[in-house]
PDB file of C-alpha atoms in Angstrom:
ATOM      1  CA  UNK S   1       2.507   3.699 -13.053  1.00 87.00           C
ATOM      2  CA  UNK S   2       3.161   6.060  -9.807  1.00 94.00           C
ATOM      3  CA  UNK S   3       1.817   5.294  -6.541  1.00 94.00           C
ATOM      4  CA  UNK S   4       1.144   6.260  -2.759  1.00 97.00           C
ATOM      5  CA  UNK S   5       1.260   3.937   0.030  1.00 96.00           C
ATOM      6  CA  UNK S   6       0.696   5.222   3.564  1.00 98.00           C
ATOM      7  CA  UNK S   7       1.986   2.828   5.684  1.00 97.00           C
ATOM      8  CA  UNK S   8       1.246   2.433   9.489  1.00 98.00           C
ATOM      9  CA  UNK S   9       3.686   0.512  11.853  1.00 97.00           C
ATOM     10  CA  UNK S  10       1.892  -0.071  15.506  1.00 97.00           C
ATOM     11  CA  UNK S  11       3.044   0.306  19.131  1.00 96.00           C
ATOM     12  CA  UNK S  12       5.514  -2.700  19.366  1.00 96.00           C
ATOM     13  CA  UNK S  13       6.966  -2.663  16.395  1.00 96.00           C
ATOM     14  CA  UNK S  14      10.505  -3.291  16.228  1.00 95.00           C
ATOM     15  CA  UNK S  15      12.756  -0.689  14.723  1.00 93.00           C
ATOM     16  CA  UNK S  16      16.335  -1.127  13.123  1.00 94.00           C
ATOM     17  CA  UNK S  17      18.209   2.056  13.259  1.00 89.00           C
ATOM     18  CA  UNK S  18      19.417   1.998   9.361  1.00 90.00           C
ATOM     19  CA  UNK S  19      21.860   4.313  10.627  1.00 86.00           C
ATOM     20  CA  UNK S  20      24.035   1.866  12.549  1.00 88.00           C
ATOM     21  CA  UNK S  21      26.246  -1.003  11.191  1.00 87.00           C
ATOM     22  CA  UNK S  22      24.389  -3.286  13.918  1.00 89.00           C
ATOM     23  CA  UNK S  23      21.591  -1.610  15.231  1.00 89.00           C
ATOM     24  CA  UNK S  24      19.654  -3.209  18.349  1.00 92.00           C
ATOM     25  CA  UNK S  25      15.925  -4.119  17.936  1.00 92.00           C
ATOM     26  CA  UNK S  26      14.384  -1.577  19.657  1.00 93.00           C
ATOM     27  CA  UNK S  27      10.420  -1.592  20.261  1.00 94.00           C
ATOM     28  CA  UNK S  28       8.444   1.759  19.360  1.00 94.00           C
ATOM     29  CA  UNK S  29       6.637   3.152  21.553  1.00 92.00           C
ATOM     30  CA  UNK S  30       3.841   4.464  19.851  1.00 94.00           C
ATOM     31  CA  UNK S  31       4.079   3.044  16.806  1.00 96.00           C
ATOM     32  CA  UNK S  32       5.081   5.219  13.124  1.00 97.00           C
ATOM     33  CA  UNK S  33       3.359   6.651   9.996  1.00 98.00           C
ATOM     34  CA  UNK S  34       4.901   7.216   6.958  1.00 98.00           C
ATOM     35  CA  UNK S  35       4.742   7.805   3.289  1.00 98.00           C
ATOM     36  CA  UNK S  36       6.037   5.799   0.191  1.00 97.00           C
ATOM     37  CA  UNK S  37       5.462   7.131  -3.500  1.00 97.00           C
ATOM     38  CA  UNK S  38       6.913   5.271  -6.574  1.00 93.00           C
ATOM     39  CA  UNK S  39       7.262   5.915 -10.589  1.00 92.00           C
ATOM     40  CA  UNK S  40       6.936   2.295 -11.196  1.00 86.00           C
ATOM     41  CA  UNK S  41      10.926   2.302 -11.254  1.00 88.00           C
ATOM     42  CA  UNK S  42      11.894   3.822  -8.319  1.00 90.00           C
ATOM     43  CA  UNK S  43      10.265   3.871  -4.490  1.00 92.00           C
ATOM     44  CA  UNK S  44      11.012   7.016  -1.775  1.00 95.00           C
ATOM     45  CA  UNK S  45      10.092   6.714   1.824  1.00 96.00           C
ATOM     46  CA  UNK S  46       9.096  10.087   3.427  1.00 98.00           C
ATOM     47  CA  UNK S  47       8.351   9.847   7.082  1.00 98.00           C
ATOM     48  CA  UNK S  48       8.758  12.604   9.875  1.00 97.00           C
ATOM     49  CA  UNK S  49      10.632  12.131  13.165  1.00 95.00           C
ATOM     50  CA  UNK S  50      12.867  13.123  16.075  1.00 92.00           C
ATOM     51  CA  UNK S  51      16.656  13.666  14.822  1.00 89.00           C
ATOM     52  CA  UNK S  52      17.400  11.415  17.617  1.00 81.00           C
ATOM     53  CA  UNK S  53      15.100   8.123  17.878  1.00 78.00           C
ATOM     54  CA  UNK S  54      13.243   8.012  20.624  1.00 74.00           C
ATOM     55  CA  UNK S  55      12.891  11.855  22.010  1.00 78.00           C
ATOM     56  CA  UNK S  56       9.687  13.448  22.341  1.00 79.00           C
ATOM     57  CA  UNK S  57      10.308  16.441  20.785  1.00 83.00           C
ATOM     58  CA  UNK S  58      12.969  18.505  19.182  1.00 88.00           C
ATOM     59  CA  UNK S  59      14.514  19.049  16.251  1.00 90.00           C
ATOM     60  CA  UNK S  60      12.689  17.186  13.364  1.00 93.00           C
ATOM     61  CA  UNK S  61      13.610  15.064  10.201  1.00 95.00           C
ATOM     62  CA  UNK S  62      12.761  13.471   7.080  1.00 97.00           C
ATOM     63  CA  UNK S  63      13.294   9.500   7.343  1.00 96.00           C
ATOM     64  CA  UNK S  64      13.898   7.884   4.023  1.00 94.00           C
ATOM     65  CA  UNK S  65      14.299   4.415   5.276  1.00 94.00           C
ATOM     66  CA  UNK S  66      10.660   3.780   7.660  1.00 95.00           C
ATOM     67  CA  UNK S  67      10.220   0.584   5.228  1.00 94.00           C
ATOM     68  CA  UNK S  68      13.424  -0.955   5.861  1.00 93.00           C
ATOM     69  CA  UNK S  69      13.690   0.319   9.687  1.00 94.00           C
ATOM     70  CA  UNK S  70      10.239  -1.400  10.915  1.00 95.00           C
ATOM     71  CA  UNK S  71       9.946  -4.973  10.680  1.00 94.00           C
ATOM     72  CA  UNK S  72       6.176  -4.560  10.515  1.00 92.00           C
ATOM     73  CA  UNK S  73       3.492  -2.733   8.999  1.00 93.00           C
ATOM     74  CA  UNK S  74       0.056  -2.555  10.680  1.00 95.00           C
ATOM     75  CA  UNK S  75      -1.430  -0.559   7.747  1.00 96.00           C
ATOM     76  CA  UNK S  76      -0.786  -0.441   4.097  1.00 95.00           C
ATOM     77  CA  UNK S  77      -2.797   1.257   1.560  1.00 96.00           C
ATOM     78  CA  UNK S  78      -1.532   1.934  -1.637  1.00 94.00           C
ATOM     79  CA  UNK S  79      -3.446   3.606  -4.708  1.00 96.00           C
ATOM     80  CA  UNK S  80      -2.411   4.929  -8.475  1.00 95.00           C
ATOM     81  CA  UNK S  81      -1.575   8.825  -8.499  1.00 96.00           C
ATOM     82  CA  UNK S  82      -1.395  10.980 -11.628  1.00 96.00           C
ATOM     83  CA  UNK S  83       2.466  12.049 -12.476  1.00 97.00           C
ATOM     84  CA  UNK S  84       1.551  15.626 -10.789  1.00 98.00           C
ATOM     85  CA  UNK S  85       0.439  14.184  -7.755  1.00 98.00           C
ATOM     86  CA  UNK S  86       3.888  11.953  -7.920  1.00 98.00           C
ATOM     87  CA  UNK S  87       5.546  14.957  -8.091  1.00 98.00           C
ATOM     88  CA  UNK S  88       4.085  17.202  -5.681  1.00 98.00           C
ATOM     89  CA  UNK S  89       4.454  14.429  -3.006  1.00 98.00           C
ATOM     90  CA  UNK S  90       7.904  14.075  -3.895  1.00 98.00           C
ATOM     91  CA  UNK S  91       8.661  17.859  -3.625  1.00 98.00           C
ATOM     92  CA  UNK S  92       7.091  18.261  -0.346  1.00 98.00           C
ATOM     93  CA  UNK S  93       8.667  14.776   1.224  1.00 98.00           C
ATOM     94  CA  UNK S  94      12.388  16.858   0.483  1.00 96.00           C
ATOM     95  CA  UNK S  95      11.385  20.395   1.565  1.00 96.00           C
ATOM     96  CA  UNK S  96       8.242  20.049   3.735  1.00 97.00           C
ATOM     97  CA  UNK S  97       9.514  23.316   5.503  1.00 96.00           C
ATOM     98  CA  UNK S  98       9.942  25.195   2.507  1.00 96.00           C
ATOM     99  CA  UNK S  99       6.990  27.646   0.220  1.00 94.00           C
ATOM    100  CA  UNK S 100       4.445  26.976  -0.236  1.00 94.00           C
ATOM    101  CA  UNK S 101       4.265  23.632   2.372  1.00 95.00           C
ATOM    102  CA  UNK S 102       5.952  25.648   5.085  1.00 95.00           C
ATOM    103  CA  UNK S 103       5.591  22.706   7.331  1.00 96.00           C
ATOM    104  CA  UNK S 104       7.602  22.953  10.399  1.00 96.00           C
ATOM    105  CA  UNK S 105      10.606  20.224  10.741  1.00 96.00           C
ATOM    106  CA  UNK S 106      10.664  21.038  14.863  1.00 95.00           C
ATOM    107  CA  UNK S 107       8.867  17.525  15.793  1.00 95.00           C
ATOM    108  CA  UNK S 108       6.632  18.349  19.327  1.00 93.00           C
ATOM    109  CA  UNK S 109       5.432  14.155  19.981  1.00 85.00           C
ATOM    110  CA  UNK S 110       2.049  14.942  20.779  1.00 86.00           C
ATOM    111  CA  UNK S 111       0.915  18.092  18.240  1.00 88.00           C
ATOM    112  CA  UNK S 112       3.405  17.886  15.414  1.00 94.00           C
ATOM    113  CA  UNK S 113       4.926  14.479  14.516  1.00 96.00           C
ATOM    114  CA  UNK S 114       4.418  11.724  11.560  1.00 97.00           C
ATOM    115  CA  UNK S 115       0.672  11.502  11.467  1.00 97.00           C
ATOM    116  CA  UNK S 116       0.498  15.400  10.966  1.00 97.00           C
ATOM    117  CA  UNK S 117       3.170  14.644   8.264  1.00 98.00           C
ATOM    118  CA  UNK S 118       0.923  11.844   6.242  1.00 98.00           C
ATOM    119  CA  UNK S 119      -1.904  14.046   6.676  1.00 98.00           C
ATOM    120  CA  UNK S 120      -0.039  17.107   5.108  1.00 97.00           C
ATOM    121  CA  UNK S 121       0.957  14.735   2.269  1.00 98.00           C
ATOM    122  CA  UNK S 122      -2.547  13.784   1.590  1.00 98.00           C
ATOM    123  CA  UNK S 123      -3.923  17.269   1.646  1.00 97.00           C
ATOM    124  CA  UNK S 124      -1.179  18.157  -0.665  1.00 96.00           C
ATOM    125  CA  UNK S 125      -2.187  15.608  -3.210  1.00 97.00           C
ATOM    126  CA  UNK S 126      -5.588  16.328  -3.183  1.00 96.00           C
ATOM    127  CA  UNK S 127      -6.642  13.442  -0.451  1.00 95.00           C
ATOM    128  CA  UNK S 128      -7.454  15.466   1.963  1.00 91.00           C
ATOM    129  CA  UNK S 129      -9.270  18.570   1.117  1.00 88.00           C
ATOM    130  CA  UNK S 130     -10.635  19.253   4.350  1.00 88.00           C
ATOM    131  CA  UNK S 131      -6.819  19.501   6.140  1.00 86.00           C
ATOM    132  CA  UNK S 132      -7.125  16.990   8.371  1.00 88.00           C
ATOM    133  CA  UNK S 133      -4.417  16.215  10.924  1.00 87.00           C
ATOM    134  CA  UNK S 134      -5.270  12.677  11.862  1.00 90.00           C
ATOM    135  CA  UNK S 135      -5.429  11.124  14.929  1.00 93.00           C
ATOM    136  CA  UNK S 136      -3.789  10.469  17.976  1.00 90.00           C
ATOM    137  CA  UNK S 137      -1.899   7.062  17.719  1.00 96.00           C
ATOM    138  CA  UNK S 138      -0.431   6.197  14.305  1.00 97.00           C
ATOM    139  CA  UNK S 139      -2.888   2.992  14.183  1.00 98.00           C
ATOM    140  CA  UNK S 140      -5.852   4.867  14.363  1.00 97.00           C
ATOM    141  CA  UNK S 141      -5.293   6.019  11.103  1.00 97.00           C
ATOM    142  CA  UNK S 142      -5.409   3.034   9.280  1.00 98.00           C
ATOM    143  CA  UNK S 143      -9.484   3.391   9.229  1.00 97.00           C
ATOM    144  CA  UNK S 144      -9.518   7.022   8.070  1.00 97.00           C
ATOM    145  CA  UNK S 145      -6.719   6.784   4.867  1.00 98.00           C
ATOM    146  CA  UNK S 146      -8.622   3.050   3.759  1.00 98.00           C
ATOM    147  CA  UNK S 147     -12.102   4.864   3.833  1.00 97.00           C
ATOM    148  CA  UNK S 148     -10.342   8.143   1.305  1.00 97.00           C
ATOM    149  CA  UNK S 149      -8.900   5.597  -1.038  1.00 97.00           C
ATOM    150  CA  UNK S 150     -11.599   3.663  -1.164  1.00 96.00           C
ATOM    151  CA  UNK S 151     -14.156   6.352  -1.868  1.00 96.00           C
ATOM    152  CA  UNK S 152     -11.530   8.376  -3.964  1.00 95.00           C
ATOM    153  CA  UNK S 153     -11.567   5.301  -6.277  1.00 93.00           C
ATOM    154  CA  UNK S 154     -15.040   3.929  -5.600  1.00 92.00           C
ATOM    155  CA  UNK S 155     -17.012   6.948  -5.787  1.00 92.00           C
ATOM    156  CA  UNK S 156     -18.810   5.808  -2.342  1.00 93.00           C
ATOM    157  CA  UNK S 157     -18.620   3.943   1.054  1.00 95.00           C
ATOM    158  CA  UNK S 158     -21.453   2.302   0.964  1.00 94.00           C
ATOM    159  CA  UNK S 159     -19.411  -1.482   0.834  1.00 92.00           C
ATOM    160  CA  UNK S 160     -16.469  -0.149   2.627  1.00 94.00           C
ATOM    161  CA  UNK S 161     -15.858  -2.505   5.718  1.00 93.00           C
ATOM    162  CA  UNK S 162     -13.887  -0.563   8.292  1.00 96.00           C
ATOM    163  CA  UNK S 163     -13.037  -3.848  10.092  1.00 94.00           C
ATOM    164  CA  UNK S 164     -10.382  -4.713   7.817  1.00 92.00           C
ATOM    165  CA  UNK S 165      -8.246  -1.468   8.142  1.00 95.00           C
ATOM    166  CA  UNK S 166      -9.032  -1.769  12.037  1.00 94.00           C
ATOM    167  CA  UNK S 167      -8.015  -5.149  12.710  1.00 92.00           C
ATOM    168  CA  UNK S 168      -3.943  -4.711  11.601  1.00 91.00           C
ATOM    169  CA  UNK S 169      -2.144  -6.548   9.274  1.00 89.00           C
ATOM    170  CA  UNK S 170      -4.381  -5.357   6.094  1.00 90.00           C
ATOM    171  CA  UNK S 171      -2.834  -4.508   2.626  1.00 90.00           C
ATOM    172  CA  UNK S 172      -4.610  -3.173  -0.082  1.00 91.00           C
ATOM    173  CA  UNK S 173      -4.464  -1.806  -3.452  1.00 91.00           C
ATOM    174  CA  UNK S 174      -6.436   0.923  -5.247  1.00 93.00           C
ATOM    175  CA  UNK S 175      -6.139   1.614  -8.716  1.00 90.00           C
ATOM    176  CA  UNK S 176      -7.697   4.666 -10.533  1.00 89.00           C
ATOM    177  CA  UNK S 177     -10.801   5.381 -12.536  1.00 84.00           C
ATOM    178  CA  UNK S 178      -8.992   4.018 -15.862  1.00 84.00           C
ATOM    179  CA  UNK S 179      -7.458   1.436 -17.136  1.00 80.00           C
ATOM    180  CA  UNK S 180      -4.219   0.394 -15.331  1.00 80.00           C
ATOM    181  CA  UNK S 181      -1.175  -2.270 -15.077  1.00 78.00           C
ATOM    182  CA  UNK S 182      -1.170  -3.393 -11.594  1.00 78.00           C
ATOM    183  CA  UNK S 183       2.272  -5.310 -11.756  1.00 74.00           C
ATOM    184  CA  UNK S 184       2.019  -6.312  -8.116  1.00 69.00           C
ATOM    185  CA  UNK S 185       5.888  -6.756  -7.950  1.00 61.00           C
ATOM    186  CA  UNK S 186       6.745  -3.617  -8.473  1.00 56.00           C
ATOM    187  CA  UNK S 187       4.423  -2.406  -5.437  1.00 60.00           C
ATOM    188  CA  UNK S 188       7.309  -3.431  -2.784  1.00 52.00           C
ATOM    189  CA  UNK S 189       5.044  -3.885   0.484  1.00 50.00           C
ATOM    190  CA  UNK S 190       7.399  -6.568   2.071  1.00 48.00           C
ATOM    191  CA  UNK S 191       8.619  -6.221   5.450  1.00 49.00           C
ATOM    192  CA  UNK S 192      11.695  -8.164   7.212  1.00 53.00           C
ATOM    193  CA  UNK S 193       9.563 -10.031   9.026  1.00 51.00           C
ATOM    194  CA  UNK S 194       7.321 -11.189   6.053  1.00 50.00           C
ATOM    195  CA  UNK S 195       9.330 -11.168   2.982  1.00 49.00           C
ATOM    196  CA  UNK S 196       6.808 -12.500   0.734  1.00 51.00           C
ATOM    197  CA  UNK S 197       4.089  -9.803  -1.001  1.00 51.00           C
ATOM    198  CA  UNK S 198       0.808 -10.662   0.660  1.00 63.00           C
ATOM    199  CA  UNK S 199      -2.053  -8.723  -0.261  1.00 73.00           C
ATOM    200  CA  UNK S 200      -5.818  -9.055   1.672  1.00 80.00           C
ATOM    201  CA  UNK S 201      -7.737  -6.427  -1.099  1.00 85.00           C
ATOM    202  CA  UNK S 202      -7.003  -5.541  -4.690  1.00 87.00           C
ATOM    203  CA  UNK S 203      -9.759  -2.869  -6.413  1.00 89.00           C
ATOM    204  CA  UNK S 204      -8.843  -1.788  -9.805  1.00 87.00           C
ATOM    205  CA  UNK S 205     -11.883   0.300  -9.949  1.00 83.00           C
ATOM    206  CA  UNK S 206     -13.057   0.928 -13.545  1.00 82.00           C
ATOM    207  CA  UNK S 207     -11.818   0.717 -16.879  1.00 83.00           C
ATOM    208  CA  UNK S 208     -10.001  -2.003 -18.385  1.00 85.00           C
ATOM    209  CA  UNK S 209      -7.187  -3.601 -16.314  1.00 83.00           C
ATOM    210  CA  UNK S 210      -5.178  -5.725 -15.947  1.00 83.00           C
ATOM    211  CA  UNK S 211      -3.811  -7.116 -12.747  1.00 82.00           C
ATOM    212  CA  UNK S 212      -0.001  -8.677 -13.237  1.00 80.00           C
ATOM    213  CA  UNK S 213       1.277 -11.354 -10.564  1.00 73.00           C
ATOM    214  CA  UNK S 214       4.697 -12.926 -10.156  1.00 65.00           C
ATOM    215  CA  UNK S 215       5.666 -16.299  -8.329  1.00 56.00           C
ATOM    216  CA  UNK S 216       5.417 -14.270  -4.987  1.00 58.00           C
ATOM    217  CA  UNK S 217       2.167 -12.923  -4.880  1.00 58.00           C
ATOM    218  CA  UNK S 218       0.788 -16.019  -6.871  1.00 57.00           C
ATOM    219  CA  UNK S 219       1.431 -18.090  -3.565  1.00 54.00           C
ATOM    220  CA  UNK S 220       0.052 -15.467  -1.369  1.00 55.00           C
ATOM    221  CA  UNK S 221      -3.338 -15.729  -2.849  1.00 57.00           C
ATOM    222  CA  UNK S 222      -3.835 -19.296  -1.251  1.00 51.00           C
ATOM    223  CA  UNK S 223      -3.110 -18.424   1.854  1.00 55.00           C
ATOM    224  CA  UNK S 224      -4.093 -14.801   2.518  1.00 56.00           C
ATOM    225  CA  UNK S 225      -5.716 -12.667  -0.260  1.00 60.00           C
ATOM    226  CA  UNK S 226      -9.670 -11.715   0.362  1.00 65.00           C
ATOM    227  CA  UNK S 227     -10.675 -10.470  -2.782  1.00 81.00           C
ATOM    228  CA  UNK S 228      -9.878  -9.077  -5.532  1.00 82.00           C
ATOM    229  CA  UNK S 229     -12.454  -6.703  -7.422  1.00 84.00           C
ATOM    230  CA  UNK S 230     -12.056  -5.564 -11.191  1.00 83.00           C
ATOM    231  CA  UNK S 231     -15.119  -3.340 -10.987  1.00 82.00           C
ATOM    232  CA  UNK S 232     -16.394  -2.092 -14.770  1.00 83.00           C
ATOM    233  CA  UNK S 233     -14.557  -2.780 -17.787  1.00 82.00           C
ATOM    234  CA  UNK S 234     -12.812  -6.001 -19.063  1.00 83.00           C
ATOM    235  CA  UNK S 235     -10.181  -6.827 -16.511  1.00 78.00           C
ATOM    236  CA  UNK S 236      -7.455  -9.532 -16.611  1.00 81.00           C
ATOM    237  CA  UNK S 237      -5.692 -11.384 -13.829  1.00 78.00           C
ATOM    238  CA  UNK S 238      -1.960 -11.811 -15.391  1.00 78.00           C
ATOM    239  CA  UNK S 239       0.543 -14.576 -14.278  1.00 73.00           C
ATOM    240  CA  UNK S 240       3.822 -14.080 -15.362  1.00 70.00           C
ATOM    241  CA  UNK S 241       6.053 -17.049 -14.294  1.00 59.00           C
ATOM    242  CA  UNK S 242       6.264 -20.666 -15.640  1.00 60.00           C
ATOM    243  CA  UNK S 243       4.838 -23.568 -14.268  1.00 54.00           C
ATOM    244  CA  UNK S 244       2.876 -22.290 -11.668  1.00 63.00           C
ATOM    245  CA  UNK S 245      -0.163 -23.090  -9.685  1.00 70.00           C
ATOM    246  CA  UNK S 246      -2.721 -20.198  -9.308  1.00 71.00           C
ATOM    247  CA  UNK S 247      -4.742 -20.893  -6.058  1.00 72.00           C
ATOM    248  CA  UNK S 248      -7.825 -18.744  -6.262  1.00 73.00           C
ATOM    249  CA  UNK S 249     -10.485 -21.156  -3.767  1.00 74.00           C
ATOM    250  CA  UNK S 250      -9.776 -19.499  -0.441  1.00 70.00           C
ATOM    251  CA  UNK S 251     -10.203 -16.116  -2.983  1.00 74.00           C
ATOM    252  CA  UNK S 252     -12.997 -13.696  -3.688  1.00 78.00           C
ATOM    253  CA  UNK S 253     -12.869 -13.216  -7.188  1.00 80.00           C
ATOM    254  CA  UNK S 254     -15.304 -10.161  -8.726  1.00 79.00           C
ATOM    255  CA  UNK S 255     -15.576  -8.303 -11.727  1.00 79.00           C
ATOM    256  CA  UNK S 256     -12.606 -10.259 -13.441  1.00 78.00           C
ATOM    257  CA  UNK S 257     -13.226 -11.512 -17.117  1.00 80.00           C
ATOM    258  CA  UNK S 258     -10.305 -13.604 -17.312  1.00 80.00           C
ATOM    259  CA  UNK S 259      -7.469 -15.163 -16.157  1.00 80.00           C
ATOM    260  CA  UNK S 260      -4.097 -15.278 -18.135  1.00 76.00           C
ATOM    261  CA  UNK S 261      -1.337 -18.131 -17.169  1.00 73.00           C
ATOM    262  CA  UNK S 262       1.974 -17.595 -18.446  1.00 67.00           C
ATOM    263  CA  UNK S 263       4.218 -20.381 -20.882  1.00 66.00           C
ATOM    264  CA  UNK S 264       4.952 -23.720 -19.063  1.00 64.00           C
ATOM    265  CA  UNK S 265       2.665 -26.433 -17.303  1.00 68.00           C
ATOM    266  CA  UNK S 266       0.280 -24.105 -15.273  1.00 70.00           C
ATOM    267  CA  UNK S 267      -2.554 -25.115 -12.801  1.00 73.00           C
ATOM    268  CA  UNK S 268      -5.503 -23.535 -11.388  1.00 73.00           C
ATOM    269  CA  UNK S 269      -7.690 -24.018  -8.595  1.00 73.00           C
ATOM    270  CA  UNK S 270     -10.387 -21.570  -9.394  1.00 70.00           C
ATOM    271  CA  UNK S 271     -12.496 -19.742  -6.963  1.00 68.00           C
ATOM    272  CA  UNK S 272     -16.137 -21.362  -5.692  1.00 64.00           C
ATOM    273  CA  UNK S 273     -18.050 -18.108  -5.739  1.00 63.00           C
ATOM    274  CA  UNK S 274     -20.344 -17.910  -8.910  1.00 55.00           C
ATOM    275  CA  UNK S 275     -18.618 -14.414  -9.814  1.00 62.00           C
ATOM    276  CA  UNK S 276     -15.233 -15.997 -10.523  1.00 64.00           C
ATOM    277  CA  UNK S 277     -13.454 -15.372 -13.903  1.00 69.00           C
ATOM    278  CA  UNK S 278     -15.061 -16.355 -17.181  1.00 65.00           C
ATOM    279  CA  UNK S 279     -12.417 -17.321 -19.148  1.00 72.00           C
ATOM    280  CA  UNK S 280      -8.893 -18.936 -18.671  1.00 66.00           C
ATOM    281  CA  UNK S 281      -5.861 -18.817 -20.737  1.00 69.00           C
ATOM    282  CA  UNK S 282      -3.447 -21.421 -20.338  1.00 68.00           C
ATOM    283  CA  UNK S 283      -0.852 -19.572 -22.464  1.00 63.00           C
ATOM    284  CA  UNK S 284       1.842 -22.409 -23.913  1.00 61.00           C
ATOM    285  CA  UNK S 285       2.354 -25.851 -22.962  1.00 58.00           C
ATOM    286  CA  UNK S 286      -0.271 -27.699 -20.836  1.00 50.00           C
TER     287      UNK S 286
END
């Protein structure tokens, strides 16, 4: 399965120079945007910045370690690519400056820095046909990328809420148009700060899929996760690990015909709306 996450760190956000054996905490300024794609295997950060942390302008370059470097993420918005799409954001995240991206790597802080980056990125995988450049602060992105996915998977924006992207600390997924393998472990959205995978918004859009938690994101979904939404098709939520208590009540649960639970003695607390699963599997044992 390949993937694109655009991930937006806000003003504040404390940065660990990779770079040194013991680097000092140092808030950023105006926050950070950056780009992560992944084969299903393998996960590449792209982002754009100053050689030198911190200047305003100057001599640019490609940051392969944004995810590890910020302790936080304001923004992250990840959705299923085709191979080609993998592979021209891959290509252009190594040589952004070269034919036929010809994106400059001298970084000017106000006209030419990481949102223009992202944006370039998008426009290159087909996200962003009308070559946007973003806008001004990293965090007022997050609005803008959540509304593409969501209509690039959805077809519309009519149920779009922009109040999730806008109010910081959202993380969604967006699957494609057919049927997929969400194995949310292999997504990788953790930060220092919050090691745990905590998702607010899973769409697997149509087609049928099937939605793959491990002991992680299973004890995420009582505390933080909003809803998930299988849309058409015959979808499956998947727990791997034994022994395990699925805690879907504090959970909007739509479009998902069943719910899988792996070998060992499993519970689950299943959700209150009327659109919940219709059928569980309890898998071996009790």
């Amino acid at each position: 399965m390949y993937t694109l996450t655009v991930k937006i760190a806000a003003s504040g956000t404390i940065y660990l120079d990779q770079s040194k054996e013991n680097p000092v905490p140092d808030p950023s300024d105006y926050g950070h945007m950056w780009y992560t794609i992944s084969n299903g295997t393998s996960h590449n950060d792209y982002g754009f910045a100053p050689e030198t942390h911190g200047k305003s302008g100057g001599p640019g370059a490609i940051k392969d370690d944004d995810s590890k470097a910020y302790q936080d993420e304001y923004y992250t918005g990840t959705i299923v690519i085709t191979a080609q799409q993998y592979n021209k954001l891959k290509s252009f995240g190594k040589n952004p400056d070269k034919a036929p991206y010809n994106f400059s790597k001298n970084y000017k802080g106000l006209s030419h820095n990481c949102i223009d980056f992202v944006w370039k990125a998008l426009e290159i995988s087909g996200f962003n046909p009308g070559a946007s450049d973003g806008q001004f602060l990293p965090t007022f992105n997050a609005d803008n990328v959540d509304k593409i996915f969501y209509e690039s998977l959805l077809g519309n924006t009519a149920d779009w809420d922009e109040s999730k992207p806008d109010g910081g600390n959202y993380r969604v997924v967006y699957g494609s148009r057919k049927g997929d393998n969400l194995v949310i472990s292999e997504l990788k959205t953790q930060t220092k700060s919050r090691p745990e995978i905590i998702f607010n918004s899973i769409y697997t859009g149509d087609g049928d899929d099937t939605i793959e938690l491990n002991t992680k994101a299973v004890s995420s979904l009582a505390q933080k996760l909003l809803l998930i939404d299988g849309g058409e098709g015959d979808d499956t939520l998947k727990v791997t690990p034994q022994n395990d208590t699925l805690d879907l009540t504090n959970a909007e649960i739509k479009e998902i015909e069943q719910v899988e639970m792996g070998g060992g003695n499993d519970t689950v607390k299943a959700p209150t709306s009327a659109s919940g699963p219709e059928k569980y599997y309890g898998g071996d044992d009790n």
